[in-house]
Amino acid sequence: MRVLPLALAAAIAASFLPSPAMANTDPLVASICDYVKANDKNRLRKKLKESRVKLRNIYSGVNCDGVSLLRTAMGAGANDVGEFVAKRLSATELSATEADGMTIVAWAEANGHGGSPITAAVKERLSGGGEESDD
C-alpha cells in the first residue's frame, strides 16, 4: 500500500528535474538540416546569425539523419549550401574522418559525388585555396 504513494512521489520529483541544456539546440539543428536539404543558403545564414553561432564551431555536433551536413547536402543535390558549408570549415575539419571512418572526399567519390561542386569546393579548401570568411 505504501508503494503507490512512494512511486507517485518519485515520479513527481523526477518531473521537476532540469532538462539538459542541449534540448534548446534541437530546433536549431532541425532548422539547419531543413535548410541544407532545401538548398536554402540565405535562410541558413540568417539562422546561424540569429543564433549567434559559427558553422565551424557546431559542424561536428550536427547530424542530419545520422550523416554530416556536407553528406546531407551532397545527397540532396544542395550545391549552393554545400559549397557555403565547405568554405566555412577548416581544412582540418574537412579532412577528418567521420563516423564510418571515411573522409568527406573519400565518401563522395565512393558514392558517386566525386564530380559534385561541393566536392570541388572541399578539395579547393584542402589544397589551401579559398579564403575563410566570418559569415
GROMACS .gro file of N, CA and C in nm:
model
  405
    1MET      N    1   0.080  -0.119   0.000
    1MET     CA    2   0.000   0.000   0.000
    1MET      C    3   0.085   0.127   0.000
    2ARG      N    4   0.199   0.119   0.062
    2ARG     CA    5   0.285   0.237   0.068
    2ARG      C    6   0.366   0.252  -0.061
    3VAL      N    7   0.368   0.153  -0.144
    3VAL     CA    8   0.446   0.158  -0.266
    3VAL      C    9   0.388   0.259  -0.365
    4LEU      N   10   0.256   0.263  -0.376
    4LEU     CA   11   0.193   0.355  -0.470
    4LEU      C   12   0.222   0.501  -0.438
    5PRO      N   13   0.203   0.548  -0.315
    5PRO     CA   14   0.236   0.688  -0.286
    5PRO      C   15   0.384   0.719  -0.305
    6LEU      N   16   0.469   0.622  -0.272
    6LEU     CA   17   0.612   0.642  -0.287
    6LEU      C   18   0.650   0.653  -0.435
    7ALA      N   19   0.592   0.569  -0.519
    7ALA     CA   20   0.617   0.574  -0.663
    7ALA      C   21   0.565   0.703  -0.723
    8LEU      N   22   0.447   0.745  -0.677
    8LEU     CA   23   0.389   0.870  -0.725
    8LEU      C   24   0.476   0.989  -0.687
    9ALA      N   25   0.527   0.989  -0.566
    9ALA     CA   26   0.615   1.098  -0.521
    9ALA      C   27   0.744   1.101  -0.603
   10ALA      N   28   0.798   0.984  -0.632
   10ALA     CA   29   0.921   0.977  -0.711
   10ALA      C   30   0.897   1.028  -0.854
   11ALA      N   31   0.783   0.994  -0.912
   11ALA     CA   32   0.751   1.040  -1.047
   11ALA      C   33   0.734   1.191  -1.051
   12ILE      N   34   0.671   1.247  -0.951
   12ILE     CA   35   0.653   1.392  -0.945
   12ILE      C   36   0.787   1.461  -0.928
   13ALA      N   37   0.872   1.407  -0.841
   13ALA     CA   38   1.003   1.467  -0.819
   13ALA      C   39   1.087   1.462  -0.946
   14ALA      N   40   1.079   1.353  -1.018
   14ALA     CA   41   1.158   1.338  -1.141
   14ALA      C   42   1.112   1.436  -1.248
   15SER      N   43   0.986   1.472  -1.247
   15SER     CA   44   0.936   1.565  -1.349
   15SER      C   45   0.988   1.707  -1.330
   16PHE      N   46   1.037   1.737  -1.210
   16PHE     CA   47   1.089   1.871  -1.183
   16PHE      C   48   1.239   1.883  -1.204
   17LEU      N   49   1.305   1.775  -1.241
   17LEU     CA   50   1.447   1.782  -1.268
   17LEU      C   51   1.471   1.865  -1.393
   18PRO      N   52   1.575   1.947  -1.391
   18PRO     CA   53   1.602   2.030  -1.509
   18PRO      C   54   1.641   1.943  -1.628
   19SER      N   55   1.597   1.985  -1.745
   19SER     CA   56   1.634   1.914  -1.866
   19SER      C   57   1.772   1.961  -1.910
   20PRO      N   58   1.844   1.880  -1.987
   20PRO     CA   59   1.977   1.921  -2.032
   20PRO      C   60   1.972   2.046  -2.119
   21ALA      N   61   2.078   2.123  -2.116
   21ALA     CA   62   2.084   2.247  -2.193
   21ALA      C   63   2.081   2.220  -2.343
   22MET      N   64   2.123   2.102  -2.386
   22MET     CA   65   2.125   2.070  -2.528
   22MET      C   66   1.985   2.062  -2.587
   23ALA      N   67   1.884   2.047  -2.504
   23ALA     CA   68   1.748   2.038  -2.555
   23ALA      C   69   1.707   2.165  -2.630
   24ASN      N   70   1.767   2.277  -2.593
   24ASN     CA   71   1.734   2.402  -2.658
   24ASN      C   72   1.793   2.411  -2.800
   25THR      N   73   1.890   2.327  -2.831
   25THR     CA   74   1.953   2.333  -2.962
   25THR      C   75   1.881   2.246  -3.064
   26ASP      N   76   1.793   2.158  -3.020
   26ASP     CA   77   1.724   2.069  -3.115
   26ASP      C   78   1.650   2.145  -3.224
   27PRO      N   79   1.576   2.252  -3.193
   27PRO     CA   80   1.511   2.327  -3.302
   27PRO      C   81   1.613   2.390  -3.397
   28LEU      N   82   1.726   2.432  -3.344
   28LEU     CA   83   1.831   2.489  -3.429
   28LEU      C   84   1.885   2.383  -3.525
   29VAL      N   85   1.914   2.265  -3.474
   29VAL     CA   86   1.965   2.157  -3.558
   29VAL      C   87   1.862   2.119  -3.664
   30ALA      N   88   1.736   2.110  -3.623
   30ALA     CA   89   1.630   2.075  -3.718
   30ALA      C   90   1.619   2.180  -3.828
   31SER      N   91   1.628   2.307  -3.792
   31SER     CA   92   1.622   2.414  -3.891
   31SER      C   93   1.741   2.408  -3.986
   32ILE      N   94   1.860   2.388  -3.930
   32ILE     CA   95   1.979   2.380  -4.013
   32ILE      C   96   1.966   2.265  -4.113
   33CYS      N   97   1.922   2.150  -4.065
   33CYS     CA   98   1.906   2.035  -4.155
   33CYS      C   99   1.803   2.062  -4.264
   34ASP      N  100   1.692   2.125  -4.227
   34ASP     CA  101   1.589   2.158  -4.325
   34ASP      C  102   1.642   2.252  -4.433
   35TYR      N  103   1.717   2.353  -4.391
   35TYR     CA  104   1.770   2.450  -4.486
   35TYR      C  105   1.875   2.387  -4.577
   36VAL      N  106   1.954   2.295  -4.523
   36VAL     CA  107   2.054   2.225  -4.605
   36VAL      C  108   1.984   2.140  -4.710
   37LYS      N  109   1.884   2.063  -4.668
   37LYS     CA  110   1.812   1.976  -4.761
   37LYS      C  111   1.739   2.055  -4.869
   38ALA      N  112   1.692   2.176  -4.834
   38ALA     CA  113   1.618   2.260  -4.928
   38ALA      C  114   1.711   2.349  -5.012
   39ASN      N  115   1.842   2.341  -4.988
   39ASN     CA  116   1.940   2.423  -5.059
   39ASN      C  117   1.910   2.573  -5.042
   40ASP      N  118   1.875   2.612  -4.920
   40ASP     CA  119   1.838   2.750  -4.890
   40ASP      C  120   1.951   2.817  -4.811
   41LYS      N  121   2.051   2.864  -4.884
   41LYS     CA  122   2.169   2.923  -4.823
   41LYS      C  123   2.136   3.050  -4.745
   42ASN      N  124   2.048   3.132  -4.798
   42ASN     CA  125   2.016   3.258  -4.730
   42ASN      C  126   1.950   3.235  -4.595
   43ARG      N  127   1.855   3.143  -4.589
   43ARG     CA  128   1.789   3.115  -4.461
   43ARG      C  129   1.885   3.047  -4.364
   44LEU      N  130   1.976   2.964  -4.414
   44LEU     CA  131   2.076   2.901  -4.328
   44LEU      C  132   2.166   3.007  -4.267
   45ARG      N  133   2.214   3.099  -4.349
   45ARG     CA  134   2.299   3.207  -4.298
   45ARG      C  135   2.224   3.291  -4.194
   46LYS      N  136   2.098   3.321  -4.222
   46LYS     CA  137   2.018   3.401  -4.130
   46LYS      C  138   2.000   3.329  -3.998
   47LYS      N  139   1.971   3.200  -4.002
   47LYS     CA  140   1.950   3.122  -3.879
   47LYS      C  141   2.078   3.116  -3.797
   48LEU      N  142   2.191   3.096  -3.863
   48LEU     CA  143   2.319   3.093  -3.791
   48LEU      C  144   2.349   3.227  -3.727
   49LYS      N  145   2.323   3.333  -3.800
   49LYS     CA  146   2.349   3.467  -3.748
   49LYS      C  147   2.256   3.500  -3.631
   50GLU      N  148   2.126   3.467  -3.645
   50GLU     CA  149   2.030   3.491  -3.536
   50GLU      C  150   2.066   3.414  -3.410
   51SER      N  151   2.118   3.294  -3.429
   51SER     CA  152   2.153   3.208  -3.316
   51SER      C  153   2.292   3.240  -3.261
   52ARG      N  154   2.361   3.327  -3.330
   52ARG     CA  155   2.496   3.369  -3.290
   52ARG      C  156   2.591   3.251  -3.277
   53VAL      N  157   2.588   3.165  -3.376
   53VAL     CA  158   2.681   3.052  -3.381
   53VAL      C  159   2.755   3.054  -3.514
   54LYS      N  160   2.873   3.001  -3.511
   54LYS     CA  161   2.952   2.988  -3.634
   54LYS      C  162   2.950   2.842  -3.675
   55LEU      N  163   2.935   2.822  -3.803
   55LEU     CA  164   2.924   2.687  -3.857
   55LEU      C  165   3.044   2.600  -3.819
   56ARG      N  166   3.162   2.657  -3.823
   56ARG     CA  167   3.281   2.578  -3.791
   56ARG      C  168   3.282   2.532  -3.645
   57ASN      N  169   3.209   2.603  -3.558
   57ASN     CA  170   3.205   2.564  -3.417
   57ASN      C  171   3.103   2.455  -3.388
   58ILE      N  172   3.003   2.440  -3.473
   58ILE     CA  173   2.898   2.342  -3.445
   58ILE      C  174   2.895   2.227  -3.544
   59TYR      N  175   2.973   2.234  -3.651
   59TYR     CA  176   2.966   2.135  -3.759
   59TYR      C  177   2.977   1.991  -3.710
   60SER      N  178   3.075   1.964  -3.627
   60SER     CA  179   3.098   1.825  -3.584
   60SER      C  180   2.985   1.773  -3.496
   61GLY      N  181   2.907   1.860  -3.436
   61GLY     CA  182   2.799   1.816  -3.349
   61GLY      C  183   2.663   1.810  -3.417
   62VAL      N  184   2.656   1.848  -3.544
   62VAL     CA  185   2.529   1.850  -3.615
   62VAL      C  186   2.523   1.734  -3.715
   63ASN      N  187   2.423   1.650  -3.698
   63ASN     CA  188   2.399   1.539  -3.791
   63ASN      C  189   2.255   1.547  -3.839
   64CYS      N  190   2.236   1.527  -3.966
   64CYS     CA  191   2.102   1.523  -4.024
   64CYS      C  192   2.077   1.379  -4.068
   65ASP      N  193   1.983   1.315  -4.006
   65ASP     CA  194   1.952   1.175  -4.035
   65ASP      C  195   2.075   1.086  -4.022
   66GLY      N  196   2.162   1.119  -3.927
   66GLY     CA  197   2.279   1.037  -3.900
   66GLY      C  198   2.401   1.065  -3.985
   67VAL      N  199   2.395   1.163  -4.072
   67VAL     CA  200   2.511   1.198  -4.155
   67VAL      C  201   2.545   1.346  -4.139
   68SER      N  202   2.667   1.383  -4.178
   68SER     CA  203   2.712   1.521  -4.164
   68SER      C  204   2.637   1.615  -4.258
   69LEU      N  205   2.653   1.743  -4.234
   69LEU     CA  206   2.588   1.844  -4.319
   69LEU      C  207   2.635   1.835  -4.463
   70LEU      N  208   2.764   1.813  -4.485
   70LEU     CA  209   2.815   1.805  -4.622
   70LEU      C  210   2.760   1.682  -4.694
   71ARG      N  211   2.752   1.570  -4.626
   71ARG     CA  212   2.695   1.450  -4.688
   71ARG      C  213   2.547   1.469  -4.716
   72THR      N  214   2.478   1.536  -4.625
   72THR     CA  215   2.336   1.566  -4.646
   72THR      C  216   2.319   1.654  -4.769
   73ALA      N  217   2.403   1.757  -4.781
   73ALA     CA  218   2.395   1.848  -4.896
   73ALA      C  219   2.422   1.773  -5.026
   74MET      N  220   2.521   1.685  -5.026
   74MET     CA  221   2.551   1.609  -5.147
   74MET      C  222   2.435   1.518  -5.184
   75GLY      N  223   2.379   1.451  -5.086
   75GLY     CA  224   2.267   1.360  -5.111
   75GLY      C  225   2.144   1.431  -5.163
   76ALA      N  226   2.125   1.556  -5.119
   76ALA     CA  227   2.008   1.634  -5.160
   76ALA      C  228   2.034   1.716  -5.286
   77GLY      N  229   2.157   1.715  -5.334
   77GLY     CA  230   2.191   1.797  -5.451
   77GLY      C  231   2.190   1.945  -5.418
   78ALA      N  232   2.216   1.978  -5.293
   78ALA     CA  233   2.213   2.117  -5.246
   78ALA      C  234   2.352   2.178  -5.262
   79ASN      N  235   2.387   2.208  -5.385
   79ASN     CA  236   2.522   2.254  -5.415
   79ASN      C  237   2.555   2.390  -5.355
   80ASP      N  238   2.461   2.483  -5.356
   80ASP     CA  239   2.488   2.617  -5.301
   80ASP      C  240   2.520   2.609  -5.152
   81VAL      N  241   2.437   2.537  -5.079
   81VAL     CA  242   2.457   2.523  -4.935
   81VAL      C  243   2.584   2.442  -4.907
   82GLY      N  244   2.606   2.337  -4.982
   82GLY     CA  245   2.725   2.255  -4.963
   82GLY      C  246   2.853   2.333  -4.982
   83GLU      N  247   2.857   2.416  -5.086
   83GLU     CA  248   2.975   2.499  -5.108
   83GLU      C  249   2.991   2.601  -4.995
   84PHE      N  250   2.880   2.657  -4.950
   84PHE     CA  251   2.883   2.752  -4.837
   84PHE      C  252   2.942   2.684  -4.714
   85VAL      N  253   2.894   2.564  -4.682
   85VAL     CA  254   2.944   2.491  -4.565
   85VAL      C  255   3.092   2.461  -4.581
   86ALA      N  256   3.132   2.412  -4.697
   86ALA     CA  257   3.272   2.377  -4.721
   86ALA      C  258   3.364   2.498  -4.704
   87LYS      N  259   3.318   2.613  -4.745
   87LYS     CA  260   3.400   2.734  -4.736
   87LYS      C  261   3.411   2.787  -4.594
   88ARG      N  262   3.321   2.744  -4.505
   88ARG     CA  263   3.323   2.791  -4.368
   88ARG      C  264   3.403   2.701  -4.275
   89LEU      N  265   3.442   2.583  -4.322
   89LEU     CA  266   3.512   2.488  -4.237
   89LEU      C  267   3.662   2.492  -4.262
   90SER      N  268   3.736   2.455  -4.159
   90SER     CA  269   3.881   2.450  -4.173
   90SER      C  270   3.922   2.324  -4.249
   91ALA      N  271   4.043   2.326  -4.300
   91ALA     CA  272   4.095   2.209  -4.371
   91ALA      C  273   4.104   2.089  -4.277
   92THR      N  274   4.132   2.115  -4.151
   92THR     CA  275   4.139   2.007  -4.052
   92THR      C  276   4.003   1.939  -4.038
   93GLU      N  277   3.899   2.018  -4.031
   93GLU     CA  278   3.764   1.963  -4.017
   93GLU      C  279   3.723   1.887  -4.144
   94LEU      N  280   3.759   1.939  -4.258
   94LEU     CA  281   3.723   1.876  -4.385
   94LEU      C  282   3.800   1.746  -4.409
   95SER      N  283   3.918   1.734  -4.353
   95SER     CA  284   3.999   1.614  -4.375
   95SER      C  285   3.979   1.510  -4.264
   96ALA      N  286   3.900   1.543  -4.164
   96ALA     CA  287   3.876   1.449  -4.054
   96ALA      C  288   3.788   1.333  -4.100
   97THR      N  289   3.813   1.217  -4.042
   97THR     CA  290   3.729   1.102  -4.075
   97THR      C  291   3.598   1.113  -3.997
   98GLU      N  292   3.492   1.069  -4.059
   98GLU     CA  293   3.361   1.074  -3.995
   98GLU      C  294   3.333   0.940  -3.927
   99ALA      N  295   3.213   0.920  -3.880
   99ALA     CA  296   3.178   0.802  -3.801
   99ALA      C  297   3.208   0.671  -3.873
  100ASP      N  298   3.198   0.669  -4.005
  100ASP     CA  299   3.222   0.546  -4.079
  100ASP      C  300   3.369   0.527  -4.117
  101GLY      N  301   3.456   0.617  -4.072
  101GLY     CA  302   3.599   0.605  -4.099
  101GLY      C  303   3.644   0.665  -4.230
  102MET      N  304   3.554   0.727  -4.304
  102MET     CA  305   3.588   0.787  -4.434
  102MET      C  306   3.587   0.940  -4.422
  103THR      N  307   3.677   1.004  -4.497
  103THR     CA  308   3.673   1.150  -4.505
  103THR      C  309   3.559   1.188  -4.600
  104ILE      N  310   3.527   1.314  -4.602
  104ILE     CA  311   3.417   1.360  -4.687
  104ILE      C  312   3.450   1.339  -4.835
  105VAL      N  313   3.575   1.360  -4.874
  105VAL     CA  314   3.614   1.341  -5.014
  105VAL      C  315   3.609   1.193  -5.052
  106ALA      N  316   3.662   1.107  -4.966
  106ALA     CA  317   3.660   0.963  -4.995
  106ALA      C  318   3.516   0.913  -5.004
  107TRP      N  319   3.430   0.961  -4.914
  107TRP     CA  320   3.289   0.919  -4.917
  107TRP      C  321   3.223   0.968  -5.046
  108ALA      N  322   3.250   1.092  -5.083
  108ALA     CA  323   3.189   1.150  -5.204
  108ALA      C  324   3.228   1.070  -5.328
  109GLU      N  325   3.354   1.037  -5.340
  109GLU     CA  326   3.400   0.963  -5.457
  109GLU      C  327   3.345   0.820  -5.457
  110ALA      N  328   3.331   0.760  -5.340
  110ALA     CA  329   3.279   0.624  -5.330
  110ALA      C  330   3.129   0.617  -5.357
  111ASN      N  331   3.061   0.728  -5.341
  111ASN     CA  332   2.915   0.729  -5.356
  111ASN      C  333   2.867   0.809  -5.477
  112GLY      N  334   2.955   0.831  -5.573
  112GLY     CA  335   2.914   0.895  -5.697
  112GLY      C  336   2.901   1.046  -5.693
  113HIS      N  337   2.960   1.109  -5.592
  113HIS     CA  338   2.952   1.255  -5.582
  113HIS      C  339   3.088   1.320  -5.608
  114GLY      N  340   3.180   1.246  -5.669
  114GLY     CA  341   3.315   1.296  -5.694
  114GLY      C  342   3.318   1.418  -5.785
  115GLY      N  343   3.222   1.430  -5.876
  115GLY     CA  344   3.217   1.543  -5.968
  115GLY      C  345   3.131   1.657  -5.918
  116SER      N  346   3.082   1.647  -5.797
  116SER     CA  347   2.994   1.749  -5.740
  116SER      C  348   3.069   1.880  -5.715
  117PRO      N  349   3.000   1.993  -5.731
  117PRO     CA  350   3.061   2.122  -5.697
  117PRO      C  351   3.099   2.130  -5.549
  118ILE      N  352   3.029   2.056  -5.466
  118ILE     CA  353   3.061   2.053  -5.323
  118ILE      C  354   3.196   1.986  -5.303
  119THR      N  355   3.217   1.874  -5.369
  119THR     CA  356   3.345   1.803  -5.359
  119THR      C  357   3.458   1.891  -5.411
  120ALA      N  358   3.433   1.963  -5.518
  120ALA     CA  359   3.533   2.054  -5.572
  120ALA      C  360   3.568   2.163  -5.470
  121ALA      N  361   3.467   2.216  -5.402
  121ALA     CA  362   3.491   2.320  -5.301
  121ALA      C  363   3.570   2.263  -5.183
  122VAL      N  364   3.539   2.140  -5.144
  122VAL     CA  365   3.613   2.075  -5.035
  122VAL      C  366   3.758   2.055  -5.075
  123LYS      N  367   3.780   2.006  -5.195
  123LYS     CA  368   3.917   1.984  -5.243
  123LYS      C  369   3.994   2.115  -5.252
  124GLU      N  370   3.926   2.221  -5.293
  124GLU     CA  371   3.991   2.352  -5.301
  124GLU      C  372   4.034   2.399  -5.163
  125ARG      N  373   3.948   2.380  -5.063
  125ARG     CA  374   3.982   2.419  -4.926
  125ARG      C  375   4.098   2.335  -4.874
  126LEU      N  376   4.098   2.207  -4.907
  126LEU     CA  377   4.204   2.119  -4.859
  126LEU      C  378   4.339   2.151  -4.923
  127SER      N  379   4.336   2.205  -5.045
  127SER     CA  380   4.461   2.239  -5.113
  127SER      C  381   4.510   2.377  -5.074
  128GLY      N  382   4.439   2.443  -4.983
  128GLY     CA  383   4.481   2.574  -4.938
  128GLY      C  384   4.417   2.687  -5.013
  129GLY      N  385   4.330   2.657  -5.108
  129GLY     CA  386   4.263   2.762  -5.185
  129GLY      C  387   4.139   2.812  -5.112
  130GLY      N  388   4.091   2.925  -5.154
  130GLY     CA  389   3.968   2.983  -5.096
  130GLY      C  390   3.996   3.053  -4.965
  131GLU      N  391   3.942   3.167  -4.949
  131GLU     CA  392   3.959   3.244  -4.826
  131GLU      C  393   3.849   3.211  -4.729
  132GLU      N  394   3.884   3.205  -4.603
  132GLU     CA  395   3.785   3.180  -4.499
  132GLU      C  396   3.720   3.311  -4.462
  133SER      N  397   3.588   3.309  -4.453
  133SER     CA  398   3.512   3.429  -4.422
  133SER      C  399   3.446   3.415  -4.286
  134ASP      N  400   3.410   3.525  -4.224
  134ASP     CA  401   3.344   3.520  -4.094
  134ASP      C  402   3.193   3.516  -4.102
  135ASP      N  403   3.133   3.502  -4.220
  135ASP     CA  404   2.987   3.497  -4.232
  135ASP      C  405   2.930   3.378  -4.162
   0.00000   0.00000   0.00000
